[in-house]
PDB file of C-alpha atoms in Angstrom:
ATOM      1  CA  ALA A   1      -0.019  -0.052  -0.073  1.00 45.00           C
ATOM      2  CA  SER A   2       2.886   2.364   0.851  1.00 42.00           C
ATOM      3  CA  LEU A   3       4.561   1.723  -2.483  1.00 43.00           C
ATOM      4  CA  GLN A   4       1.056   2.328  -4.422  1.00 45.00           C
ATOM      5  CA  ARG A   5       0.707   5.849  -2.415  1.00 44.00           C
ATOM      6  CA  SER A   6       4.189   6.835  -3.493  1.00 41.00           C
ATOM      7  CA  LYS A   7       3.836   6.171  -7.098  1.00 41.00           C
ATOM      8  CA  PRO A   8       1.642   9.405  -7.600  1.00 42.00           C
ATOM      9  CA  ARG A   9       4.206  11.446  -5.552  1.00 40.00           C
ATOM     10  CA  VAL A  10       7.132  10.237  -7.863  1.00 38.00           C
ATOM     11  CA  ARG A  11       5.118  10.989 -10.961  1.00 40.00           C
ATOM     12  CA  ALA A  12       4.362  14.455  -9.594  1.00 41.00           C
ATOM     13  CA  LEU A  13       8.064  15.054  -8.715  1.00 38.00           C
ATOM     14  CA  ARG A  14       9.092  13.819 -12.215  1.00 38.00           C
ATOM     15  CA  THR A  15       6.537  16.100 -13.742  1.00 40.00           C
ATOM     16  CA  SER A  16       7.621  18.946 -11.689  1.00 41.00           C
ATOM     17  CA  TYR A  17      11.356  18.396 -12.606  1.00 39.00           C
ATOM     18  CA  ALA A  18      10.440  18.134 -16.229  1.00 40.00           C
ATOM     19  CA  ARG A  19       8.629  21.499 -16.073  1.00 45.00           C
ATOM     20  CA  THR A  20      11.479  22.926 -14.301  1.00 45.00           C
ATOM     21  CA  VAL A  21      14.186  21.600 -16.786  1.00 43.00           C
ATOM     22  CA  MET A  22      11.706  22.869 -19.818  1.00 46.00           C
ATOM     23  CA  HIS A  23      11.360  26.248 -18.041  1.00 51.00           C
ATOM     24  CA  ARG A  24      15.181  26.629 -17.650  1.00 53.00           C
ATOM     25  CA  ARG A  25      15.805  25.657 -21.266  1.00 57.00           C
ATOM     26  CA  VAL A  26      13.234  28.159 -22.644  1.00 57.00           C
ATOM     27  CA  THR A  27      14.592  30.966 -20.259  1.00 62.00           C
ATOM     28  CA  ALA A  28      18.218  30.221 -21.207  1.00 63.00           C
ATOM     29  CA  GLU A  29      17.370  30.357 -24.820  1.00 70.00           C
ATOM     30  CA  ALA A  30      15.491  33.658 -24.243  1.00 67.00           C
ATOM     31  CA  LEU A  31      18.422  35.159 -22.308  1.00 67.00           C
ATOM     32  CA  THR A  32      20.879  33.941 -24.923  1.00 64.00           C
ATOM     33  CA  ARG A  33      18.907  35.820 -27.678  1.00 66.00           C
ATOM     34  CA  CYS A  34      18.824  38.930 -25.345  1.00 61.00           C
ATOM     35  CA  ALA A  35      22.319  38.755 -24.680  1.00 60.00           C
ATOM     36  CA  ARG A  36      23.260  38.575 -28.400  1.00 61.00           C
ATOM     37  CA  ALA A  37      21.000  41.448 -29.043  1.00 57.00           C
ATOM     38  CA  SER A  38      22.530  43.413 -26.183  1.00 54.00           C
ATOM     39  CA  SER A  39      25.938  42.939 -27.638  1.00 51.00           C
ATOM     40  CA  LEU A  40      24.737  44.066 -30.978  1.00 51.00           C
ATOM     41  CA  ARG A  41      23.337  47.218 -29.417  1.00 56.00           C
ATOM     42  CA  ALA A  42      26.485  47.695 -27.451  1.00 58.00           C
ATOM     43  CA  SER A  43      24.658  48.148 -24.292  1.00 71.00           C
ATOM     44  CA  PRO A  44      25.126  45.879 -21.198  1.00 85.00           C
ATOM     45  CA  LEU A  45      22.581  43.133 -20.316  1.00 92.00           C
ATOM     46  CA  ARG A  46      20.536  44.507 -17.419  1.00 94.00           C
ATOM     47  CA  ILE A  47      17.949  41.840 -16.172  1.00 95.00           C
ATOM     48  CA  MET A  48      15.091  42.474 -14.030  1.00 94.00           C
ATOM     49  CA  SER A  49      13.223  39.421 -12.822  1.00 93.00           C
ATOM     50  CA  LEU A  50       9.671  39.554 -11.491  1.00 91.00           C
ATOM     51  CA  LEU A  51       9.552  35.791 -10.671  1.00 89.00           C
ATOM     52  CA  PRO A  52      11.570  33.997  -8.079  1.00 88.00           C
ATOM     53  CA  SER A  53      11.997  30.899 -10.461  1.00 87.00           C
ATOM     54  CA  ALA A  54      13.378  33.323 -13.221  1.00 90.00           C
ATOM     55  CA  THR A  55      15.840  34.805 -10.799  1.00 90.00           C
ATOM     56  CA  GLU A  56      17.038  31.359  -9.867  1.00 88.00           C
ATOM     57  CA  ILE A  57      17.462  30.525 -13.527  1.00 88.00           C
ATOM     58  CA  VAL A  58      19.325  33.697 -14.122  1.00 91.00           C
ATOM     59  CA  GLY A  59      21.701  32.756 -11.092  1.00 88.00           C
ATOM     60  CA  GLY A  60      22.117  29.134 -12.384  1.00 87.00           C
ATOM     61  CA  LEU A  61      23.027  30.409 -15.764  1.00 89.00           C
ATOM     62  CA  GLY A  62      25.797  32.466 -14.122  1.00 88.00           C
ATOM     63  CA  LEU A  63      24.271  35.640 -15.173  1.00 90.00           C
ATOM     64  CA  GLU A  64      23.496  37.022 -11.613  1.00 88.00           C
ATOM     65  CA  GLN A  65      25.900  39.940 -12.202  1.00 90.00           C
ATOM     66  CA  SER A  66      23.452  41.160 -14.777  1.00 93.00           C
ATOM     67  CA  LEU A  67      20.628  41.322 -12.462  1.00 93.00           C
ATOM     68  CA  VAL A  68      19.533  44.840 -11.820  1.00 94.00           C
ATOM     69  CA  GLY A  69      16.011  44.139 -10.168  1.00 93.00           C
ATOM     70  CA  VAL A  70      14.106  41.386  -8.509  1.00 92.00           C
ATOM     71  CA  SER A  71      10.679  40.889  -6.904  1.00 90.00           C
ATOM     72  CA  HIS A  72      10.076  41.138  -3.202  1.00 88.00           C
ATOM     73  CA  GLU A  73       9.735  37.361  -3.196  1.00 87.00           C
ATOM     74  CA  CYS A  74      12.926  36.367  -4.719  1.00 85.00           C
ATOM     75  CA  ASP A  75      15.236  34.757  -2.257  1.00 82.00           C
ATOM     76  CA  LEU A  76      17.912  32.847  -4.382  1.00 74.00           C
ATOM     77  CA  ALA A  77      20.203  33.805  -7.140  1.00 71.00           C
ATOM     78  CA  PRO A  78      21.459  30.929  -7.205  1.00 70.00           C
ATOM     79  CA  THR A  79      21.798  31.076  -3.335  1.00 77.00           C
ATOM     80  CA  ALA A  80      20.632  33.182  -0.633  1.00 79.00           C
ATOM     81  CA  GLU A  81      24.099  34.363   0.309  1.00 84.00           C
ATOM     82  CA  ARG A  82      24.706  35.482  -3.294  1.00 84.00           C
ATOM     83  CA  LEU A  83      21.308  37.372  -3.451  1.00 82.00           C
ATOM     84  CA  ASP A  84      22.252  39.110  -0.192  1.00 85.00           C
ATOM     85  CA  ALA A  85      25.422  40.202  -1.652  1.00 86.00           C
ATOM     86  CA  LEU A  86      23.712  41.466  -4.690  1.00 86.00           C
ATOM     87  CA  LEU A  87      21.214  43.418  -2.750  1.00 85.00           C
ATOM     88  CA  GLU A  88      23.964  44.996  -0.616  1.00 87.00           C
ATOM     89  CA  GLY A  89      25.684  46.001  -4.047  1.00 88.00           C
ATOM     90  CA  GLY A  90      22.504  47.871  -5.139  1.00 88.00           C
ATOM     91  CA  LEU A  91      20.223  45.275  -6.660  1.00 89.00           C
ATOM     92  CA  GLU A  92      16.672  46.740  -6.490  1.00 90.00           C
ATOM     93  CA  ARG A  93      13.536  45.030  -5.119  1.00 90.00           C
ATOM     94  CA  VAL A  94      10.925  46.313  -7.437  1.00 91.00           C
ATOM     95  CA  THR A  95       7.572  44.865  -6.359  1.00 89.00           C
ATOM     96  CA  THR A  96       5.627  44.836  -3.106  1.00 87.00           C
ATOM     97  CA  SER A  97       2.760  43.042  -1.465  1.00 86.00           C
ATOM     98  CA  ASP A  98       0.391  43.670   1.522  1.00 83.00           C
ATOM     99  CA  ILE A  99       0.477  39.924   2.236  1.00 86.00           C
ATOM    100  CA  ASP A 100       3.434  38.582   4.272  1.00 85.00           C
ATOM    101  CA  PRO A 101       3.419  34.896   3.603  1.00 82.00           C
ATOM    102  CA  HIS A 102       5.844  34.427   6.604  1.00 83.00           C
ATOM    103  CA  ALA A 103       3.655  36.065   9.164  1.00 91.00           C
ATOM    104  CA  THR A 104       0.076  35.398   7.755  1.00 91.00           C
ATOM    105  CA  PRO A 105      -1.759  32.003   8.375  1.00 93.00           C
ATOM    106  CA  GLN A 106      -2.573  30.121   5.180  1.00 93.00           C
ATOM    107  CA  GLY A 107      -6.259  30.672   5.593  1.00 94.00           C
ATOM    108  CA  GLU A 108      -5.975  34.239   5.949  1.00 93.00           C
ATOM    109  CA  ILE A 109      -3.633  34.451   2.904  1.00 90.00           C
ATOM    110  CA  ASP A 110      -6.359  32.525   0.922  1.00 92.00           C
ATOM    111  CA  ARG A 111      -9.063  35.108   2.200  1.00 92.00           C
ATOM    112  CA  LEU A 112      -6.735  38.083   1.351  1.00 89.00           C
ATOM    113  CA  VAL A 113      -5.833  36.841  -2.059  1.00 87.00           C
ATOM    114  CA  LYS A 114      -9.474  36.149  -2.943  1.00 89.00           C
ATOM    115  CA  ALA A 115     -10.556  39.544  -1.735  1.00 88.00           C
ATOM    116  CA  ALA A 116      -7.755  41.245  -3.753  1.00 84.00           C
ATOM    117  CA  LEU A 117      -8.516  39.431  -7.054  1.00 82.00           C
ATOM    118  CA  LYS A 118     -12.228  40.182  -6.592  1.00 85.00           C
ATOM    119  CA  GLU A 119     -11.583  43.911  -6.021  1.00 83.00           C
ATOM    120  CA  GLY A 120      -8.664  44.494  -8.357  1.00 75.00           C
ATOM    121  CA  GLY A 121      -8.460  41.547 -10.851  1.00 68.00           C
ATOM    122  CA  PRO A 122      -5.447  39.694 -11.796  1.00 59.00           C
ATOM    123  CA  GLY A 123      -2.171  41.099 -10.696  1.00 64.00           C
ATOM    124  CA  ALA A 124      -3.935  43.166  -7.879  1.00 74.00           C
ATOM    125  CA  LEU A 125      -1.804  41.391  -5.302  1.00 82.00           C
ATOM    126  CA  TYR A 126       1.469  43.285  -6.174  1.00 85.00           C
ATOM    127  CA  GLY A 127       2.674  46.832  -6.421  1.00 86.00           C
ATOM    128  CA  VAL A 128       5.434  47.790  -8.787  1.00 89.00           C
ATOM    129  CA  ASP A 129       7.912  50.416  -7.599  1.00 92.00           C
ATOM    130  CA  GLY A 130       8.283  52.872 -10.490  1.00 92.00           C
ATOM    131  CA  ALA A 131      11.199  54.556  -9.047  1.00 93.00           C
ATOM    132  CA  ALA A 132      13.138  51.376  -8.272  1.00 93.00           C
ATOM    133  CA  VAL A 133      12.443  50.214 -11.923  1.00 93.00           C
ATOM    134  CA  ALA A 134      13.500  53.486 -13.358  1.00 93.00           C
ATOM    135  CA  ARG A 135      16.840  53.258 -11.360  1.00 93.00           C
ATOM    136  CA  ALA A 136      17.395  49.751 -12.325  1.00 94.00           C
ATOM    137  CA  ALA A 137      16.723  50.562 -16.097  1.00 94.00           C
ATOM    138  CA  PRO A 138      16.414  46.954 -17.219  1.00 95.00           C
ATOM    139  CA  THR A 139      17.275  45.976 -20.795  1.00 94.00           C
ATOM    140  CA  VAL A 140      15.487  42.461 -20.373  1.00 94.00           C
ATOM    141  CA  LEU A 141      12.471  41.951 -18.017  1.00 93.00           C
ATOM    142  CA  LEU A 142      11.467  38.475 -17.141  1.00 92.00           C
ATOM    143  CA  THR A 143       7.848  37.913 -16.099  1.00 88.00           C
ATOM    144  CA  GLN A 144       4.773  35.770 -16.955  1.00 83.00           C
ATOM    145  CA  THR A 145       1.077  36.476 -17.674  1.00 77.00           C
ATOM    146  CA  LEU A 146      -0.195  32.898 -17.063  1.00 73.00           C
ATOM    147  CA  CYS A 147      -1.186  33.558 -13.453  1.00 74.00           C
ATOM    148  CA  GLY A 148      -2.523  36.664 -11.886  1.00 71.00           C
ATOM    149  CA  VAL A 149      -1.515  35.425  -8.450  1.00 77.00           C
ATOM    150  CA  CYS A 150       2.159  34.773  -9.244  1.00 76.00           C
ATOM    151  CA  ALA A 151       3.363  38.120 -10.481  1.00 80.00           C
ATOM    152  CA  PRO A 152       2.539  41.760 -11.214  1.00 84.00           C
ATOM    153  CA  SER A 153       0.067  42.333 -13.962  1.00 79.00           C
ATOM    154  CA  THR A 154       1.437  42.910 -17.472  1.00 79.00           C
ATOM    155  CA  ASP A 155      -0.510  46.122 -17.504  1.00 80.00           C
ATOM    156  CA  ALA A 156       1.155  47.434 -14.436  1.00 82.00           C
ATOM    157  CA  VAL A 157       4.553  46.595 -15.557  1.00 85.00           C
ATOM    158  CA  ALA A 158       4.000  48.145 -18.873  1.00 85.00           C
ATOM    159  CA  ALA A 159       2.661  51.149 -17.305  1.00 87.00           C
ATOM    160  CA  VAL A 160       5.678  51.597 -15.116  1.00 89.00           C
ATOM    161  CA  CYS A 161       8.072  51.031 -18.109  1.00 88.00           C
ATOM    162  CA  ALA A 162       6.235  53.525 -20.113  1.00 90.00           C
ATOM    163  CA  ALA A 163       6.220  56.151 -17.308  1.00 91.00           C
ATOM    164  CA  SER A 164       9.987  55.565 -16.916  1.00 88.00           C
ATOM    165  CA  GLU A 165      10.416  55.747 -20.696  1.00 90.00           C
ATOM    166  CA  LEU A 166      11.984  52.316 -20.510  1.00 90.00           C
ATOM    167  CA  GLU A 167      11.619  49.793 -23.360  1.00 90.00           C
ATOM    168  CA  PRO A 168      13.104  46.468 -22.053  1.00 92.00           C
ATOM    169  CA  THR A 169      12.823  43.322 -23.911  1.00 91.00           C
ATOM    170  CA  VAL A 170      10.007  41.510 -22.149  1.00 87.00           C
ATOM    171  CA  VAL A 171      10.348  37.795 -21.894  1.00 88.00           C
ATOM    172  CA  ASN A 172       7.092  36.179 -20.670  1.00 84.00           C
ATOM    173  CA  LEU A 173       7.899  32.724 -19.245  1.00 83.00           C
ATOM    174  CA  GLU A 174       4.737  30.816 -19.952  1.00 79.00           C
ATOM    175  CA  PRO A 175       4.976  27.433 -21.579  1.00 73.00           C
ATOM    176  CA  ASN A 176       2.094  26.372 -23.765  1.00 75.00           C
ATOM    177  CA  ASP A 177       3.109  22.849 -24.515  1.00 76.00           C
ATOM    178  CA  LEU A 178       5.914  20.201 -23.828  1.00 77.00           C
ATOM    179  CA  ALA A 179       8.081  21.620 -26.543  1.00 75.00           C
ATOM    180  CA  ASP A 180       8.300  24.987 -24.499  1.00 67.00           C
TER     181      ASP A 180
END
């Protein structure tokens, strides 16, 4: 019986690992294209990540020195110690949230998330610090539009970039099929 219960868990872990590998491959390819374009423009690669997983991928690819901004939830790049060093060196935190997942019980988080989505729609959970984005001046912005609970809304990010007169290459990390 124990073996039968563990099979779905193993299958879920394999599926999760496969998604992570595919996600990293897609991100690596997108960042490589951006790096090439950046070198053609003779401007440095300046990466802003609005997703913790994208920040980890940037660190895993050895590009953490190109990070200029991360979300308030990013805690690894590729390690917590490395991210702390980057933050001390001027890396910007560019998003905010009124919900502290470390101090709020799960039931309360669920209630707050549902209320925020009902009031403000997808992306209503996060604020984007326009001044921090302007200071960071990204040339590449890593985000996603698949889930309104996972990152700031695309509209909020676009508005902040427009207000700052920034035109970064936006890379939406959202696989649509297994090839992605």
